[in-house]
CSV table of C-alpha atoms in Angstrom, one decimal:
chain,number,residue,atom,x,y,z
H,1,MET,CA,-0.4,-153.5,-105.0
H,2,PRO,CA,-4.1,-153.4,-105.6
H,3,ASP,CA,-5.4,-152.2,-109.0
H,4,THR,CA,-7.0,-148.8,-108.3
H,5,THR,CA,-7.9,-148.2,-111.9
H,6,PRO,CA,-11.7,-147.5,-112.2
H,7,ALA,CA,-13.5,-150.4,-113.8
H,8,ASN,CA,-14.9,-148.2,-116.6
H,9,ALA,CA,-11.6,-146.5,-117.3
H,10,PRO,CA,-10.5,-146.8,-120.9
H,11,ALA,CA,-7.6,-149.1,-121.7
H,12,PRO,CA,-4.3,-147.3,-122.5
H,13,ASP,CA,-3.9,-146.8,-126.3
H,14,ILE,CA,-0.8,-148.1,-128.1
H,15,THR,CA,0.9,-144.7,-128.1
H,16,ARG,CA,0.6,-144.4,-124.3
H,17,LYS,CA,1.9,-147.9,-124.0
H,18,ALA,CA,4.9,-147.2,-126.3
H,19,VAL,CA,5.7,-144.0,-124.4
H,20,ALA,CA,5.6,-145.9,-121.1
H,21,GLU,CA,7.9,-148.6,-122.5
H,22,ALA,CA,10.4,-146.0,-123.9
H,23,ILE,CA,10.5,-144.1,-120.6
H,24,GLY,CA,10.7,-147.3,-118.6
H,25,THR,CA,13.6,-148.7,-120.6
H,26,PHE,CA,15.3,-145.3,-120.4
H,27,ILE,CA,15.0,-145.5,-116.6
H,28,LEU,CA,16.2,-149.1,-116.5
H,29,VAL,CA,19.3,-148.4,-118.6
H,30,PHE,CA,20.2,-145.0,-117.1
H,31,PHE,CA,19.8,-146.0,-113.5
H,32,ALA,CA,20.6,-149.7,-113.5
H,33,VAL,CA,23.4,-149.8,-116.1
H,34,GLY,CA,24.4,-146.4,-114.7
H,35,SER,CA,25.0,-148.0,-111.3
H,36,ALA,CA,27.7,-150.1,-113.0
H,37,VAL,CA,29.1,-147.2,-115.0
H,38,PHE,CA,29.3,-144.8,-112.0
H,39,GLY,CA,29.9,-147.2,-109.1
H,40,ILE,CA,30.6,-150.9,-109.8
H,41,GLU,CA,34.0,-150.5,-108.2
H,42,SER,CA,32.9,-148.4,-105.2
H,43,MET,CA,29.7,-150.3,-104.4
H,44,SER,CA,30.6,-153.7,-105.8
H,45,LYS,CA,28.9,-156.0,-108.3
H,46,LEU,CA,26.3,-157.0,-105.6
H,47,GLY,CA,25.2,-153.4,-105.4
H,48,VAL,CA,24.7,-153.2,-109.2
H,49,ALA,CA,22.7,-156.4,-109.1
H,50,PHE,CA,20.4,-154.9,-106.5
H,51,ALA,CA,20.1,-151.7,-108.5
H,52,PHE,CA,18.7,-153.6,-111.5
H,53,GLY,CA,16.3,-155.5,-109.3
H,54,PHE,CA,15.1,-152.4,-107.4
H,55,VAL,CA,14.6,-150.3,-110.6
H,56,LEU,CA,12.6,-153.1,-112.2
H,57,LEU,CA,10.5,-153.5,-109.1
H,58,ALA,CA,9.6,-149.8,-109.0
H,59,LEU,CA,8.8,-149.8,-112.7
H,60,ALA,CA,6.6,-152.9,-112.4
H,61,TYR,CA,4.3,-151.1,-110.0
H,62,SER,CA,4.5,-147.7,-111.7
H,63,ILE,CA,4.1,-148.4,-115.5
H,64,GLY,CA,2.9,-152.0,-115.2
H,65,PRO,CA,-0.8,-150.9,-115.3
H,66,VAL,CA,-0.1,-148.9,-118.5
H,67,SER,CA,2.1,-151.1,-120.7
H,68,GLY,CA,2.8,-154.3,-118.7
H,69,CYS,CA,6.3,-153.0,-117.9
H,70,HIS,CA,8.1,-155.2,-120.4
H,71,VAL,CA,11.1,-152.8,-120.9
H,72,ASN,CA,12.8,-155.7,-122.6
H,73,PRO,CA,12.4,-157.1,-126.1
H,74,ALA,CA,12.8,-160.7,-124.9
H,75,VAL,CA,9.9,-160.2,-122.5
H,76,THR,CA,7.8,-158.7,-125.3
H,77,LEU,CA,8.6,-161.7,-127.5
H,78,GLY,CA,7.5,-164.1,-124.8
H,79,VAL,CA,4.2,-162.2,-124.2
H,80,LEU,CA,3.7,-162.1,-128.0
H,81,ILE,CA,4.2,-165.9,-128.3
H,82,ARG,CA,1.7,-166.3,-125.5
H,83,LYS,CA,-0.7,-164.1,-127.4
H,84,GLY,CA,-0.8,-161.5,-124.7
H,85,ILE,CA,-0.3,-158.7,-127.2
H,86,THR,CA,-0.6,-158.3,-131.0
H,87,THR,CA,2.2,-158.3,-133.5
H,88,ARG,CA,1.5,-154.6,-134.1
H,89,GLU,CA,1.8,-153.8,-130.3
H,90,ALA,CA,5.0,-155.8,-130.1
H,91,ALA,CA,6.5,-153.8,-132.9
H,92,TYR,CA,5.7,-150.6,-131.1
H,93,TYR,CA,7.1,-151.9,-127.9
H,94,TRP,CA,10.4,-153.0,-129.6
H,95,VAL,CA,10.9,-149.6,-131.2
H,96,ALA,CA,10.1,-147.8,-128.0
H,97,GLN,CA,12.4,-150.0,-125.9
H,98,LEU,CA,15.3,-149.4,-128.3
H,99,VAL,CA,14.7,-145.7,-128.4
H,100,GLY,CA,14.6,-145.5,-124.6
H,101,ALA,CA,17.8,-147.6,-124.2
H,102,ILE,CA,19.7,-145.6,-126.9
H,103,VAL,CA,18.8,-142.2,-125.3
H,104,ALA,CA,19.8,-143.5,-121.9
H,105,ALA,CA,23.1,-144.8,-123.2
H,106,ALA,CA,23.8,-141.5,-124.9
H,107,LEU,CA,23.3,-139.7,-121.6
H,108,LEU,CA,25.6,-142.1,-119.8
H,109,LYS,CA,28.2,-141.5,-122.5
H,110,LEU,CA,27.8,-137.7,-122.0
H,111,MET,CA,28.1,-138.1,-118.3
H,112,VAL,CA,31.5,-139.8,-118.5
H,113,SER,CA,32.9,-137.7,-121.3
H,114,GLY,CA,31.6,-134.2,-120.8
H,115,PHE,CA,31.2,-133.5,-117.1
H,116,GLY,CA,34.6,-133.1,-115.5
H,117,GLY,CA,35.7,-135.9,-113.3
H,118,VAL,CA,32.9,-138.4,-113.8
H,119,THR,CA,34.6,-141.7,-114.6
H,120,ASP,CA,33.4,-144.9,-116.1
H,121,GLU,CA,34.1,-147.5,-113.5
H,122,SER,CA,32.9,-150.3,-115.7
H,123,GLY,CA,35.5,-149.6,-118.3
H,124,GLY,CA,33.1,-150.1,-121.1
H,125,LEU,CA,29.9,-148.0,-120.5
H,126,GLY,CA,28.3,-151.0,-118.8
H,127,THR,CA,28.4,-153.1,-122.0
H,128,ASN,CA,28.2,-156.9,-122.1
H,129,ASN,CA,31.0,-159.1,-123.4
H,130,TRP,CA,32.9,-162.3,-123.0
H,131,GLY,CA,36.5,-163.3,-123.0
H,132,ASP,CA,38.1,-162.8,-119.6
H,133,SER,CA,35.7,-165.1,-117.5
H,134,ILE,CA,33.7,-167.0,-120.1
H,135,THR,CA,33.8,-168.1,-123.7
H,136,ALA,CA,31.4,-167.2,-126.5
H,137,GLY,CA,29.7,-170.5,-126.2
H,138,GLY,CA,29.4,-170.2,-122.5
H,139,THR,CA,27.9,-166.8,-122.8
H,140,PHE,CA,25.3,-168.1,-125.3
H,141,VAL,CA,24.2,-170.8,-122.9
H,142,LEU,CA,24.3,-168.4,-119.9
H,143,GLU,CA,22.2,-165.7,-121.6
H,144,VAL,CA,19.6,-168.3,-122.8
H,145,VAL,CA,19.3,-169.8,-119.4
H,146,MET,CA,19.1,-166.5,-117.5
H,147,THR,CA,16.6,-165.0,-119.9
H,148,PHE,CA,14.5,-168.1,-119.8
H,149,LEU,CA,14.3,-167.7,-116.0
H,150,LEU,CA,13.4,-164.0,-116.2
H,151,VAL,CA,10.7,-164.4,-118.8
H,152,PHE,CA,9.4,-167.7,-117.3
H,153,VAL,CA,8.9,-165.9,-114.0
H,154,VAL,CA,7.3,-162.9,-115.6
H,155,LEU,CA,4.8,-165.0,-117.5
H,156,LEU,CA,3.8,-167.1,-114.5
H,157,VAL,CA,3.6,-164.5,-111.8
H,158,THR,CA,1.6,-162.2,-114.0
H,159,SER,CA,-0.9,-164.9,-115.0
H,160,ARG,CA,-4.4,-164.4,-113.7
H,161,ALA,CA,-4.1,-167.3,-111.4
H,162,ALA,CA,-1.1,-165.9,-109.6
H,163,ALA,CA,-1.3,-164.1,-106.2
H,164,PRO,CA,-2.4,-160.6,-107.0
H,165,GLY,CA,-0.1,-157.7,-106.1
H,166,PHE,CA,3.1,-159.7,-105.8
H,167,ALA,CA,4.2,-159.9,-109.5
H,168,GLY,CA,6.5,-156.9,-109.3
H,169,LEU,CA,8.2,-158.1,-106.2
H,170,ALA,CA,8.9,-161.6,-107.7
H,171,ILE,CA,10.2,-160.0,-111.0
H,172,GLY,CA,12.5,-157.6,-109.2
H,173,LEU,CA,13.9,-160.3,-107.0
H,174,VAL,CA,14.6,-162.7,-109.9
H,175,LEU,CA,16.3,-160.0,-111.9
H,176,THR,CA,18.5,-159.3,-108.9
H,177,ALA,CA,19.4,-163.0,-108.6
H,178,ILE,CA,20.2,-163.2,-112.3
H,179,HIS,CA,22.6,-160.3,-112.1
H,180,ILE,CA,24.3,-161.7,-109.1
H,181,VAL,CA,25.1,-164.8,-111.2
H,182,GLY,CA,25.8,-163.1,-114.5
H,183,ILE,CA,27.7,-159.9,-113.8
H,184,PRO,CA,31.0,-161.6,-113.0
H,185,LEU,CA,30.8,-163.6,-116.2
H,186,ASP,CA,29.4,-161.4,-119.0
H,187,GLY,CA,28.0,-158.4,-117.3
H,188,THR,CA,24.4,-159.8,-117.6
H,189,SER,CA,22.2,-158.8,-120.5
H,190,VAL,CA,19.0,-160.8,-120.6
H,191,ASN,CA,17.7,-157.7,-122.4
H,192,PRO,CA,18.7,-156.9,-126.0
H,193,ALA,CA,17.7,-153.2,-125.7
H,194,ARG,CA,19.9,-152.8,-122.5
H,195,SER,CA,22.9,-154.3,-124.5
H,196,ILE,CA,22.3,-152.4,-127.8
H,197,GLY,CA,22.2,-148.9,-126.3
H,198,PRO,CA,25.6,-148.9,-124.5
H,199,ALA,CA,27.3,-150.9,-127.2
H,200,LEU,CA,26.4,-148.3,-129.8
H,201,PHE,CA,28.3,-145.6,-127.8
H,202,ASN,CA,31.1,-147.8,-126.6
H,203,GLY,CA,31.8,-149.2,-130.0
H,204,GLY,CA,34.7,-151.6,-130.7
H,205,GLU,CA,34.5,-155.1,-129.5
H,206,SER,CA,31.4,-154.4,-127.5
H,207,LEU,CA,29.5,-153.4,-130.7
H,208,ALA,CA,31.0,-156.3,-132.6
H,209,HIS,CA,29.8,-158.8,-130.0
H,210,VAL,CA,26.4,-157.3,-129.3
H,211,TRP,CA,24.7,-159.8,-131.6
H,212,MET,CA,25.2,-162.4,-128.9
H,213,PHE,CA,23.2,-160.3,-126.5
H,214,ILE,CA,20.4,-160.0,-129.0
H,215,VAL,CA,20.1,-163.5,-130.2
H,216,ALA,CA,20.6,-165.5,-127.0
H,217,PRO,CA,18.0,-163.5,-124.9
H,218,LEU,CA,15.4,-163.7,-127.6
H,219,ILE,CA,15.9,-167.5,-127.8
H,220,GLY,CA,15.6,-167.7,-124.0
H,221,GLY,CA,12.5,-165.6,-124.0
H,222,ALA,CA,10.9,-167.7,-126.7
H,223,LEU,CA,11.7,-171.0,-124.9
H,224,ALA,CA,10.2,-169.6,-121.7
H,225,ALA,CA,7.0,-168.7,-123.5
H,226,LEU,CA,6.8,-172.3,-124.8
H,227,ALA,CA,7.4,-173.8,-121.4
H,228,ALA,CA,5.2,-171.6,-119.3
H,229,PRO,CA,1.8,-173.2,-120.2
H,230,PHE,CA,3.0,-176.5,-118.7
H,231,PHE,CA,3.4,-174.9,-115.3
H,232,GLU,CA,0.3,-172.7,-115.0
H,233,THR,CA,-1.9,-173.6,-112.1
H,234,ALA,CA,-5.3,-175.0,-112.5
H,235,THR,CA,-6.7,-172.5,-110.0
H,236,ALA,CA,-9.7,-170.5,-111.2
H,237,ARG,CA,-8.6,-167.3,-112.7
H,238,GLY,CA,-9.7,-163.9,-111.4
H,239,GLU,CA,-8.7,-160.4,-112.3
H,240,LYS,CA,-5.2,-160.1,-113.7
H,241,ASP,CA,-2.4,-158.7,-111.6
H,242,PRO,CA,-1.9,-155.0,-112.2
H,243,THR,CA,1.8,-155.3,-112.5
H,244,GLY,CA,4.0,-157.0,-115.2
H,245,ALA,CA,3.1,-158.4,-118.6
H,246,ASP,CA,-0.5,-158.8,-119.6
H,247,VAL,CA,-0.6,-162.5,-120.5
H,248,PRO,CA,-3.7,-164.2,-122.1
H,249,ALA,CA,-6.4,-166.0,-120.2
């Protein structure tokens, strides 16, 4: 998607960026996690995986030019380590992402508890957990590796040496692949905000275990930020891609 923003247009201020992140994270949680809550049994785990990928793909091209479309604290951490944003901006992003996720989860909870026959097909408001298919240790390794892949791809395809216009497509596809692998095991987090929101309203074991889905993705994101510079192409850099994270030159 070409960048149609006028060359002399002012850069979005931090408030606009934070609002975009809050709205984007709300959309990701309500529609993508909602696909699991409302339809994981009827449309299968594969359908949910594609829902996550398609939602992020759409967000990358819509709010990417405003905030970079992180909608994920682990991505924000990776971009921060790569010095693509300031610590102040990262703090605004993290707060906005949590607010968006919590509001979306509250609405999901309302949908399955206050509107007649709407049922929660996921059995836990789309929360992440371990036990039936994977151990706690396996979940930690899985979430670190999956988040590493997501943030690694985000940082590389949005670099100024990447093919312009294709970042959103690559990011959406990799999130789909990650969910195809992770949903049968722990429900797939790779996003602390996505896990915190539903866990707050589902409570119980989901809330007790949510720390795993905060710590492991943040570690994966940080490792990706450290690894990405070794894989950046030597191709001369032009204009940045208008979608995805705004990484440094």
